[in-house]
């Protein structure tokens, strides 16, 4: 696409009223967007279908592969309506939460979580409105009524979110709304589905099985926003196809000063296991209303890039903000500058001989190593399922990564992955003929030049699926 620069670190932008027209989305793509996020918490299925249709049209019109990520709402807990929309609070006040709908006041307040009284225990903390109000459980009848003492906060407003950092919530991973949204998404060409408030690897495996039953190709992203997920992070990374560090709820549920260390650890784990990772929430938050980011936001984005994240995400900045295109453009500039200082000696753990994919992993590992030692300009891979792209990316090679696939959905999926540029290709003749053809394609797109060295990886024979067993070094003629 003309007027577009490409960075290794990808940009995910959330669609909303400020950004879901064809013209605005096109300008956002030109500014640097690689994946659009559809937030199923807001809007109808009709709105989501229209957004997905627009992305698909953009991809077709401009022969690009912008990915589509659909984000399920998950079990979001809320208080109900409050009389006059506000209840003044003082530390020491006692509030009563009930599970029967009512207009809240100083006597009682509706809580949407029906098992609240059964799940909480005396002494546990309850946080409301992104942590602006702190409460402590002082009494529960284990059925339908909980008394809480106000620890801090000045007012409680209607429909504010509730976080239970100390409580093992018994809600299922998928709510009734999530299942309805999921069934709708199975009729759409989405590449990624994000599961909210993940607590265990089993929830990821269950969602994958559900997708498999629909014979859909969507991959699953685990959103890390609960302490229980942080405790089981390595198992969750292994079970998922990708990870989103959702710092909003995570920063409410855990001490906020722990977030930077948690983010760094999760990114390192994802790179180690070859799973794409997204850093999300408040990355350029001030640009919802301002035309330029704060210095702290610039540093936040740059640090995520330097830590090795695959993607950085924009939420309200592009969905409801006043400057959606300008925000993407600013983020792209920050990424480009940060990548000039990207660590040159990236640690590449040697593939495990115990892995089922050991042969493919060794080929990809050595492709990255060979490309670096030869000063190759590109690693070119052929893939049917995307695995080659994921694995080569995880080695963070300084060479460009170009992946060819005969499945269009793979191209959109890999657009989230660090450094990967994917192209649709369904020729797959002999190995030598295919190499000649893909080199011609890349030369015609000005991605490689005559005289450059490239490293080619794939399977032999080329139509073999699920196995990368061949590496070839070639000189571009």
Short mmCIF file of C-alpha atoms in Angstrom, two decimals:
data_model
loop_
_atom_site.label_atom_id
_atom_site.label_comp_id
_atom_site.label_asym_id
_atom_site.label_seq_id
_atom_site.Cartn_x
_atom_site.Cartn_y
_atom_site.Cartn_z
CA UNK A 1 0.00 0.00 0.00
CA UNK A 2 1.39 3.44 -0.91
CA UNK A 3 1.99 6.02 1.85
CA UNK A 4 2.54 3.24 4.38
CA UNK A 5 5.61 2.40 6.46
CA UNK A 6 6.07 -1.01 8.07
CA UNK A 7 7.52 -1.64 11.53
CA UNK A 8 8.24 -4.97 13.21
CA UNK A 9 5.99 -4.17 16.17
CA UNK A 10 2.35 -4.20 15.11
CA UNK A 11 -0.49 -1.80 15.96
CA UNK A 12 -3.94 -3.04 17.02
CA UNK A 13 -6.67 -0.38 16.87
CA UNK A 14 -10.16 -0.70 18.37
CA UNK A 15 -13.08 0.32 16.17
CA UNK A 16 -15.95 2.47 17.37
CA UNK A 17 -18.07 5.49 16.45
CA UNK A 18 -14.94 7.60 15.88
CA UNK A 19 -13.33 5.22 13.43
CA UNK A 20 -15.54 2.67 11.71
CA UNK A 21 -16.14 4.43 8.39
CA UNK A 22 -14.32 3.11 5.31
CA UNK A 23 -12.46 6.40 4.83
CA UNK A 24 -11.24 6.65 8.44
CA UNK A 25 -10.20 2.99 8.56
CA UNK A 26 -8.25 3.42 5.31
CA UNK A 27 -6.40 6.42 6.77
CA UNK A 28 -5.67 4.44 9.95
CA UNK A 29 -4.21 1.60 7.89
CA UNK A 30 -2.06 4.08 5.98
CA UNK A 31 -0.96 5.52 9.34
CA UNK A 32 0.16 2.10 10.60
CA UNK A 33 -2.72 -0.17 11.75
CA UNK A 34 -2.08 -3.90 11.25
CA UNK A 35 -5.08 -5.38 13.09
CA UNK A 36 -8.53 -3.98 13.87
CA UNK A 37 -10.19 -4.95 17.15
CA UNK A 38 -13.95 -5.48 17.35
CA UNK A 39 -15.05 -4.95 20.97
CA UNK A 40 -18.08 -7.18 21.57
CA UNK A 41 -18.81 -5.33 24.84
CA UNK A 42 -20.26 -2.46 22.82
CA UNK A 43 -22.52 -2.34 19.80
CA UNK A 44 -24.77 -4.90 18.14
CA UNK A 45 -24.01 -7.85 15.90
CA UNK A 46 -25.17 -5.69 12.99
CA UNK A 47 -22.54 -3.05 13.83
CA UNK A 48 -19.82 -5.70 14.20
CA UNK A 49 -20.80 -7.33 10.89
CA UNK A 50 -20.60 -3.96 9.15
CA UNK A 51 -17.16 -3.28 10.65
CA UNK A 52 -15.88 -6.70 9.57
CA UNK A 53 -17.35 -6.22 6.08
CA UNK A 54 -15.51 -2.88 5.79
CA UNK A 55 -12.18 -4.46 6.82
CA UNK A 56 -12.73 -7.24 4.28
CA UNK A 57 -13.45 -4.66 1.57
CA UNK A 58 -10.28 -2.73 2.47
CA UNK A 59 -8.24 -5.91 2.20
CA UNK A 60 -9.75 -6.70 -1.19
CA UNK A 61 -9.52 -3.16 -2.59
CA UNK A 62 -5.89 -2.64 -1.62
CA UNK A 63 -4.66 -6.27 -1.68
CA UNK A 64 -3.63 -6.10 1.99
CA UNK A 65 -4.09 -8.46 4.96
CA UNK A 66 -5.35 -6.39 7.88
CA UNK A 67 -6.21 -8.81 10.69
CA UNK A 68 -9.49 -8.95 12.62
CA UNK A 69 -9.50 -9.50 16.39
CA UNK A 70 -12.86 -9.95 18.14
CA UNK A 71 -12.85 -9.37 21.90
CA UNK A 72 -15.48 -11.16 24.02
CA UNK A 73 -16.78 -9.18 26.99
CA UNK A 74 -16.47 -11.94 29.59
CA UNK A 75 -18.07 -12.00 33.05
CA UNK A 76 -18.10 -8.26 33.78
CA UNK A 77 -19.50 -7.49 37.25
CA UNK A 78 -21.40 -4.24 37.89
CA UNK A 79 -23.50 -2.43 40.46
CA UNK A 80 -26.95 -1.36 39.28
CA UNK A 81 -28.69 1.98 39.03
CA UNK A 82 -28.07 4.41 41.90
CA UNK A 83 -30.68 6.92 43.07
CA UNK A 84 -29.91 10.32 41.47
CA UNK A 85 -26.97 8.49 39.80
CA UNK A 86 -24.69 9.12 42.77
CA UNK A 87 -24.31 8.03 46.39
CA UNK A 88 -21.91 10.01 48.61
CA UNK A 89 -19.53 7.87 50.65
CA UNK A 90 -17.48 8.28 53.81
CA UNK A 91 -14.82 5.87 55.12
CA UNK A 92 -16.50 3.55 57.60
CA UNK A 93 -19.93 3.66 55.94
CA UNK A 94 -21.67 0.28 55.65
CA UNK A 95 -23.20 -0.63 52.28
CA UNK A 96 -25.47 -3.59 51.56
CA UNK A 97 -25.18 -5.38 48.21
CA UNK A 98 -28.13 -7.56 47.18
CA UNK A 99 -28.75 -9.76 44.12
CA UNK A 100 -32.33 -8.54 43.56
CA UNK A 101 -32.68 -5.66 41.13
CA UNK A 102 -33.43 -2.31 42.75
CA UNK A 103 -32.55 1.38 42.52
CA UNK A 104 -29.57 1.68 44.84
CA UNK A 105 -29.33 3.95 47.87
CA UNK A 106 -27.75 3.96 51.33
CA UNK A 107 -30.00 1.03 52.31
CA UNK A 108 -29.20 -1.43 49.51
CA UNK A 109 -27.45 -1.63 46.14
CA UNK A 110 -27.99 -4.15 43.34
CA UNK A 111 -24.99 -6.28 42.39
CA UNK A 112 -25.20 -8.11 39.03
CA UNK A 113 -23.20 -11.15 40.21
CA UNK A 114 -25.79 -13.60 41.55
CA UNK A 115 -23.24 -15.78 43.38
CA UNK A 116 -21.59 -12.80 45.07
CA UNK A 117 -22.84 -13.62 48.58
CA UNK A 118 -21.85 -17.29 48.24
CA UNK A 119 -18.37 -16.63 46.84
CA UNK A 120 -17.03 -13.80 49.02
CA UNK A 121 -15.61 -14.21 52.51
CA UNK A 122 -15.31 -11.76 55.39
CA UNK A 123 -12.19 -9.62 55.05
CA UNK A 124 -11.98 -9.78 51.25
CA UNK A 125 -11.59 -6.55 49.28
CA UNK A 126 -14.09 -5.32 46.71
CA UNK A 127 -13.12 -2.55 44.27
CA UNK A 128 -15.60 -0.45 42.28
CA UNK A 129 -15.21 1.99 39.38
CA UNK A 130 -11.66 0.95 38.34
CA UNK A 131 -10.49 1.02 41.95
CA UNK A 132 -11.79 4.51 42.80
CA UNK A 133 -13.95 2.99 45.57
CA UNK A 134 -12.55 0.40 47.98
CA UNK A 135 -14.77 -1.82 50.13
CA UNK A 136 -14.23 -4.68 52.58
CA UNK A 137 -16.64 -7.56 53.22
CA UNK A 138 -17.80 -7.49 56.86
CA UNK A 139 -20.74 -9.91 56.64
CA UNK A 140 -22.40 -12.29 54.16
CA UNK A 141 -25.47 -14.49 54.50
CA UNK A 142 -24.03 -16.73 51.73
CA UNK A 143 -27.29 -16.39 49.78
CA UNK A 144 -28.28 -12.93 48.58
CA UNK A 145 -26.93 -10.22 50.89
CA UNK A 146 -23.45 -8.86 51.67
CA UNK A 147 -22.50 -6.00 54.00
CA UNK A 148 -19.38 -4.03 53.10
CA UNK A 149 -17.41 -1.29 54.85
CA UNK A 150 -16.17 1.69 52.82
CA UNK A 151 -12.38 1.93 52.97
CA UNK A 152 -11.94 4.82 50.53
CA UNK A 153 -13.79 6.68 47.80
CA UNK A 154 -16.10 9.69 47.71
CA UNK A 155 -19.05 8.52 45.62
CA UNK A 156 -20.63 5.50 44.00
CA UNK A 157 -22.25 6.00 40.59
CA UNK A 158 -24.64 3.87 38.52
CA UNK A 159 -23.52 0.79 36.57
CA UNK A 160 -19.87 0.94 37.61
CA UNK A 161 -17.66 -2.13 37.21
CA UNK A 162 -16.74 -4.29 40.20
CA UNK A 163 -13.45 -6.15 40.74
CA UNK A 164 -12.94 -8.94 43.27
CA UNK A 165 -9.14 -9.29 43.62
CA UNK A 166 -9.31 -11.67 46.62
CA UNK A 167 -12.26 -13.80 45.53
CA UNK A 168 -12.30 -17.03 43.53
CA UNK A 169 -15.23 -16.20 41.28
CA UNK A 170 -17.42 -19.16 40.29
CA UNK A 171 -18.72 -17.57 37.10
CA UNK A 172 -18.12 -19.51 33.85
CA UNK A 173 -15.55 -18.10 31.42
CA UNK A 174 -18.28 -17.58 28.80
CA UNK A 175 -21.46 -15.76 29.79
CA UNK A 176 -24.77 -16.11 27.93
CA UNK A 177 -23.90 -12.93 26.02
CA UNK A 178 -20.45 -14.30 25.17
CA UNK A 179 -21.95 -17.49 23.75
CA UNK A 180 -24.36 -15.48 21.59
CA UNK A 181 -21.48 -13.27 20.42
CA UNK A 182 -19.29 -16.31 19.80
CA UNK A 183 -21.95 -18.01 17.66
CA UNK A 184 -22.20 -14.82 15.60
CA UNK A 185 -18.40 -14.62 15.22
CA UNK A 186 -18.31 -18.17 13.88
CA UNK A 187 -20.17 -16.82 10.82
CA UNK A 188 -17.53 -14.12 10.28
CA UNK A 189 -13.94 -14.13 8.91
CA UNK A 190 -12.28 -13.20 12.21
CA UNK A 191 -8.65 -14.22 12.73
CA UNK A 192 -8.42 -13.93 16.52
CA UNK A 193 -10.89 -14.25 19.41
CA UNK A 194 -9.86 -12.77 22.76
CA UNK A 195 -11.20 -14.42 25.91
CA UNK A 196 -11.62 -12.02 28.84
CA UNK A 197 -10.81 -12.63 32.52
CA UNK A 198 -9.01 -15.92 31.88
CA UNK A 199 -8.25 -17.82 35.09
CA UNK A 200 -6.94 -21.19 33.89
CA UNK A 201 -5.57 -23.02 30.81
CA UNK A 202 -8.73 -25.14 30.73
CA UNK A 203 -10.83 -22.11 29.75
CA UNK A 204 -8.59 -21.59 26.72
CA UNK A 205 -8.73 -25.27 25.75
CA UNK A 206 -12.53 -25.28 26.06
CA UNK A 207 -12.86 -22.27 23.75
CA UNK A 208 -10.52 -23.89 21.22
CA UNK A 209 -12.68 -27.02 21.24
CA UNK A 210 -15.78 -24.89 20.70
CA UNK A 211 -14.12 -23.19 17.70
CA UNK A 212 -13.06 -26.57 16.33
CA UNK A 213 -16.66 -27.81 16.42
CA UNK A 214 -17.59 -24.94 14.10
CA UNK A 215 -14.66 -25.84 11.80
CA UNK A 216 -13.51 -22.23 12.08
CA UNK A 217 -9.83 -21.22 11.88
CA UNK A 218 -9.81 -18.43 14.51
CA UNK A 219 -6.98 -18.45 17.05
CA UNK A 220 -7.48 -17.74 20.76
CA UNK A 221 -5.92 -14.91 22.74
CA UNK A 222 -5.96 -15.13 26.54
CA UNK A 223 -6.51 -11.76 28.20
CA UNK A 224 -4.45 -11.52 31.38
CA UNK A 225 -6.39 -9.38 33.86
CA UNK A 226 -6.80 -11.59 36.95
CA UNK A 227 -4.27 -12.52 39.68
CA UNK A 228 -5.14 -16.19 39.13
CA UNK A 229 -3.99 -15.86 35.50
CA UNK A 230 -0.68 -14.33 36.56
CA UNK A 231 -0.13 -17.24 38.97
CA UNK A 232 -0.66 -19.76 36.12
CA UNK A 233 0.85 -17.63 33.37
CA UNK A 234 3.26 -20.17 31.89
CA UNK A 235 0.55 -22.83 31.51
CA UNK A 236 -1.84 -20.26 30.03
CA UNK A 237 0.81 -19.09 27.53
CA UNK A 238 1.38 -22.70 26.45
CA UNK A 239 -2.36 -23.36 26.05
CA UNK A 240 -3.19 -20.18 24.13
CA UNK A 241 -2.34 -18.98 20.62
CA UNK A 242 -1.55 -15.50 21.91
CA UNK A 243 -1.69 -13.28 24.99
CA UNK A 244 -3.09 -9.82 25.71
CA UNK A 245 -1.74 -8.01 28.78
CA UNK A 246 -4.94 -6.13 29.68
CA UNK A 247 -3.46 -3.65 32.12
CA UNK A 248 -6.77 -1.96 33.00
CA UNK A 249 -8.45 -4.61 35.12
CA UNK A 250 -5.09 -6.20 35.98
CA UNK A 251 -3.96 -2.91 37.52
CA UNK A 252 -7.11 -2.82 39.64
CA UNK A 253 -6.97 -6.44 40.76
CA UNK A 254 -3.25 -6.35 41.65
CA UNK A 255 -0.98 -3.72 43.23
CA UNK A 256 -0.38 -1.30 40.38
CA UNK A 257 3.35 -1.05 41.07
CA UNK A 258 3.68 -4.73 40.10
CA UNK A 259 2.42 -4.13 36.54
CA UNK A 260 5.75 -3.27 34.85
CA UNK A 261 7.44 -6.42 36.18
CA UNK A 262 4.46 -8.59 35.26
CA UNK A 263 4.39 -7.11 31.74
CA UNK A 264 8.10 -7.76 31.23
CA UNK A 265 7.83 -11.36 32.45
CA UNK A 266 4.81 -12.18 30.28
CA UNK A 267 6.42 -10.71 27.15
CA UNK A 268 9.57 -12.78 27.75
CA UNK A 269 7.51 -15.97 28.22
CA UNK A 270 5.52 -15.34 25.04
CA UNK A 271 8.68 -14.77 22.99
CA UNK A 272 10.17 -17.94 24.49
CA UNK A 273 7.15 -20.04 23.46
CA UNK A 274 6.62 -18.32 20.10
CA UNK A 275 3.23 -16.86 21.05
CA UNK A 276 2.33 -13.30 19.99
CA UNK A 277 1.73 -10.87 22.85
CA UNK A 278 -0.20 -7.59 22.88
CA UNK A 279 0.35 -4.82 25.44
CA UNK A 280 -2.94 -2.99 25.97
CA UNK A 281 -4.73 -0.24 27.92
CA UNK A 282 -4.01 3.48 28.26
CA UNK A 283 -1.00 3.43 25.95
CA UNK A 284 -1.94 6.78 24.39
CA UNK A 285 -4.94 7.56 26.61
CA UNK A 286 -4.49 11.34 26.65
CA UNK A 287 -5.00 11.40 22.87
CA UNK A 288 -8.68 10.63 23.38
CA UNK A 289 -8.99 14.39 23.83
CA UNK A 290 -5.54 15.80 22.97
CA UNK A 291 -3.73 15.90 19.60
CA UNK A 292 -0.41 14.68 21.04
CA UNK A 293 0.64 12.09 23.67
CA UNK A 294 2.23 12.74 27.04
CA UNK A 295 5.93 12.07 27.56
CA UNK A 296 5.02 9.17 29.85
CA UNK A 297 2.86 7.59 27.12
CA UNK A 298 5.67 7.89 24.57
CA UNK A 299 8.01 6.14 27.00
CA UNK A 300 5.40 3.46 27.79
CA UNK A 301 4.96 2.53 24.12
CA UNK A 302 8.72 2.59 23.49
CA UNK A 303 9.46 0.39 26.51
CA UNK A 304 6.88 -2.19 25.39
CA UNK A 305 8.62 -2.28 21.99
CA UNK A 306 12.07 -2.66 23.57
CA UNK A 307 10.79 -5.46 25.83
CA UNK A 308 9.83 -7.41 22.70
CA UNK A 309 6.04 -7.16 22.48
CA UNK A 310 4.49 -8.26 19.18
CA UNK A 311 1.88 -5.52 19.24
CA UNK A 312 0.67 -2.45 21.10
CA UNK A 313 -3.04 -1.74 21.30
CA UNK A 314 -5.26 1.34 21.19
CA UNK A 315 -8.71 1.22 22.79
CA UNK A 316 -10.70 4.39 23.50
CA UNK A 317 -8.07 6.40 21.64
CA UNK A 318 -9.37 5.10 18.30
CA UNK A 319 -12.89 3.90 19.16
CA UNK A 320 -14.27 7.12 20.67
CA UNK A 321 -11.32 9.54 20.63
CA UNK A 322 -11.15 12.83 18.76
CA UNK A 323 -7.92 11.94 16.95
CA UNK A 324 -7.98 8.27 15.82
CA UNK A 325 -5.74 8.67 12.75
CA UNK A 326 -3.33 11.05 14.48
CA UNK A 327 -3.01 8.63 17.40
CA UNK A 328 -2.03 5.74 15.12
CA UNK A 329 0.41 7.97 13.26
CA UNK A 330 2.04 9.10 16.52
CA UNK A 331 2.27 5.52 17.81
CA UNK A 332 3.85 4.39 14.55
CA UNK A 333 6.52 7.10 14.83
CA UNK A 334 7.29 6.06 18.43
CA UNK A 335 7.62 2.40 17.37
CA UNK A 336 9.91 3.29 14.47
CA UNK A 337 12.23 5.29 16.72
CA UNK A 338 12.21 2.66 19.49
CA UNK A 339 13.09 -0.11 17.02
CA UNK A 340 16.30 1.73 16.12
CA UNK A 341 17.42 0.81 19.64
CA UNK A 342 16.06 -2.75 19.58
CA UNK A 343 18.43 -5.23 21.29
CA UNK A 344 20.74 -6.65 18.63
CA UNK A 345 21.72 -9.74 20.61
CA UNK A 346 18.31 -11.27 21.15
CA UNK A 347 18.57 -14.44 23.22
CA UNK A 348 17.31 -17.42 21.20
CA UNK A 349 16.71 -20.46 23.38
CA UNK A 350 17.63 -23.63 21.49
CA UNK A 351 14.57 -25.74 20.58
CA UNK A 352 13.69 -28.52 22.99
CA UNK A 353 14.35 -32.06 21.69
CA UNK A 354 11.27 -33.12 23.70
CA UNK A 355 8.98 -30.93 21.61
CA UNK A 356 6.64 -32.53 19.06
CA UNK A 357 7.74 -29.82 16.63
CA UNK A 358 11.48 -30.21 17.26
CA UNK A 359 12.42 -30.74 13.59
CA UNK A 360 10.51 -27.67 12.41
CA UNK A 361 11.80 -25.62 15.34
CA UNK A 362 15.43 -26.48 14.58
CA UNK A 363 15.02 -25.46 10.93
CA UNK A 364 13.42 -22.13 11.92
CA UNK A 365 16.05 -21.55 14.63
CA UNK A 366 18.88 -22.11 12.18
CA UNK A 367 17.20 -19.98 9.52
CA UNK A 368 17.23 -17.02 11.93
CA UNK A 369 20.81 -17.76 12.97
CA UNK A 370 22.01 -18.20 9.39
CA UNK A 371 20.28 -15.01 8.24
CA UNK A 372 22.00 -13.05 10.98
CA UNK A 373 25.46 -14.53 10.35
CA UNK A 374 25.20 -14.00 6.57
CA UNK A 375 23.66 -10.55 6.89
CA UNK A 376 20.71 -11.79 4.83
CA UNK A 377 18.10 -9.19 3.98
CA UNK A 378 15.14 -11.54 4.44
CA UNK A 379 13.85 -14.87 5.67
CA UNK A 380 11.18 -16.23 3.35
CA UNK A 381 8.85 -18.95 4.57
CA UNK A 382 6.05 -21.08 3.16
CA UNK A 383 3.29 -22.07 5.58
CA UNK A 384 -0.10 -23.77 5.53
CA UNK A 385 -1.06 -23.24 9.17
CA UNK A 386 1.05 -20.25 10.20
CA UNK A 387 3.44 -22.11 12.51
CA UNK A 388 6.55 -21.22 10.49
CA UNK A 389 5.69 -17.53 10.76
CA UNK A 390 5.13 -17.71 14.52
CA UNK A 391 8.37 -19.59 15.12
CA UNK A 392 10.67 -17.52 12.94
CA UNK A 393 9.23 -14.36 14.47
CA UNK A 394 9.99 -15.59 17.99
CA UNK A 395 13.72 -15.58 17.19
CA UNK A 396 13.50 -11.81 16.51
CA UNK A 397 15.82 -11.87 13.51
CA UNK A 398 17.14 -8.55 12.18
CA UNK A 399 16.26 -9.82 8.68
CA UNK A 400 12.80 -9.06 7.31
CA UNK A 401 10.32 -11.94 7.52
CA UNK A 402 8.14 -12.67 4.49
CA UNK A 403 5.66 -15.55 4.75
CA UNK A 404 3.66 -17.03 1.85
CA UNK A 405 0.50 -19.08 2.36
CA UNK A 406 -2.24 -20.53 0.19
CA UNK A 407 -4.83 -19.71 2.88
CA UNK A 408 -5.99 -16.09 3.01
CA UNK A 409 -7.04 -16.33 6.67
CA UNK A 410 -3.43 -17.15 7.61
CA UNK A 411 -2.29 -13.82 6.17
CA UNK A 412 -4.66 -11.87 8.42
CA UNK A 413 -3.72 -13.97 11.44
CA UNK A 414 0.02 -13.45 10.95
CA UNK A 415 -0.43 -9.69 10.60
CA UNK A 416 -0.47 -9.58 14.41
CA UNK A 417 2.91 -11.30 14.70
CA UNK A 418 6.18 -9.39 15.20
CA UNK A 419 8.07 -8.68 11.99
CA UNK A 420 5.95 -10.90 9.73
CA UNK A 421 4.57 -9.73 6.39
CA UNK A 422 2.36 -12.37 4.80
CA UNK A 423 1.37 -12.83 1.16
CA UNK A 424 -1.24 -15.04 -0.47
CA UNK A 425 0.36 -17.55 -2.84
CA UNK A 426 -1.20 -20.73 -4.20
CA UNK A 427 1.34 -21.74 -6.87
CA UNK A 428 3.46 -24.26 -4.96
CA UNK A 429 5.21 -25.89 -7.90
CA UNK A 430 8.62 -27.51 -7.48
CA UNK A 431 10.83 -26.05 -4.76
CA UNK A 432 13.12 -24.22 -7.20
CA UNK A 433 10.22 -22.87 -9.26
CA UNK A 434 8.43 -21.65 -6.14
CA UNK A 435 11.55 -19.91 -4.83
CA UNK A 436 11.96 -18.18 -8.20
CA UNK A 437 8.31 -17.08 -8.21
CA UNK A 438 8.19 -15.71 -4.65
CA UNK A 439 11.48 -13.87 -5.17
CA UNK A 440 9.94 -12.27 -8.26
CA UNK A 441 6.86 -11.26 -6.23
CA UNK A 442 8.99 -9.66 -3.52
CA UNK A 443 11.17 -7.86 -6.08
CA UNK A 444 8.08 -6.49 -7.83
CA UNK A 445 6.90 -5.09 -4.48
CA UNK A 446 10.34 -3.55 -3.83
CA UNK A 447 10.81 -5.70 -0.71
CA UNK A 448 14.10 -7.23 -1.91
CA UNK A 449 16.74 -6.22 -4.46
CA UNK A 450 19.13 -7.96 -6.83
CA UNK A 451 22.34 -9.04 -5.15
CA UNK A 452 20.81 -9.53 -1.71
CA UNK A 453 21.03 -12.81 0.19
CA UNK A 454 17.83 -14.45 1.45
CA UNK A 455 17.14 -17.56 3.52
CA UNK A 456 14.25 -19.72 2.37
CA UNK A 457 12.40 -22.19 4.65
CA UNK A 458 9.55 -24.57 3.92
CA UNK A 459 8.64 -28.21 3.56
CA UNK A 460 9.89 -30.67 0.98
CA UNK A 461 7.82 -31.56 -0.92
CA UNK A 462 6.30 -28.07 -0.67
CA UNK A 463 2.69 -29.25 -0.37
CA UNK A 464 3.49 -31.25 2.77
CA UNK A 465 1.58 -29.69 5.66
CA UNK A 466 2.55 -29.41 9.31
CA UNK A 467 6.30 -29.84 8.86
CA UNK A 468 9.13 -27.41 8.06
CA UNK A 469 12.09 -29.55 7.04
CA UNK A 470 14.01 -27.52 4.45
CA UNK A 471 16.25 -24.44 4.46
CA UNK A 472 17.97 -22.92 1.44
CA UNK A 473 20.18 -19.86 1.07
CA UNK A 474 19.65 -17.99 -2.21
CA UNK A 475 21.09 -14.95 -3.95
CA UNK A 476 18.53 -12.62 -5.50
CA UNK A 477 19.27 -12.27 -9.22
#
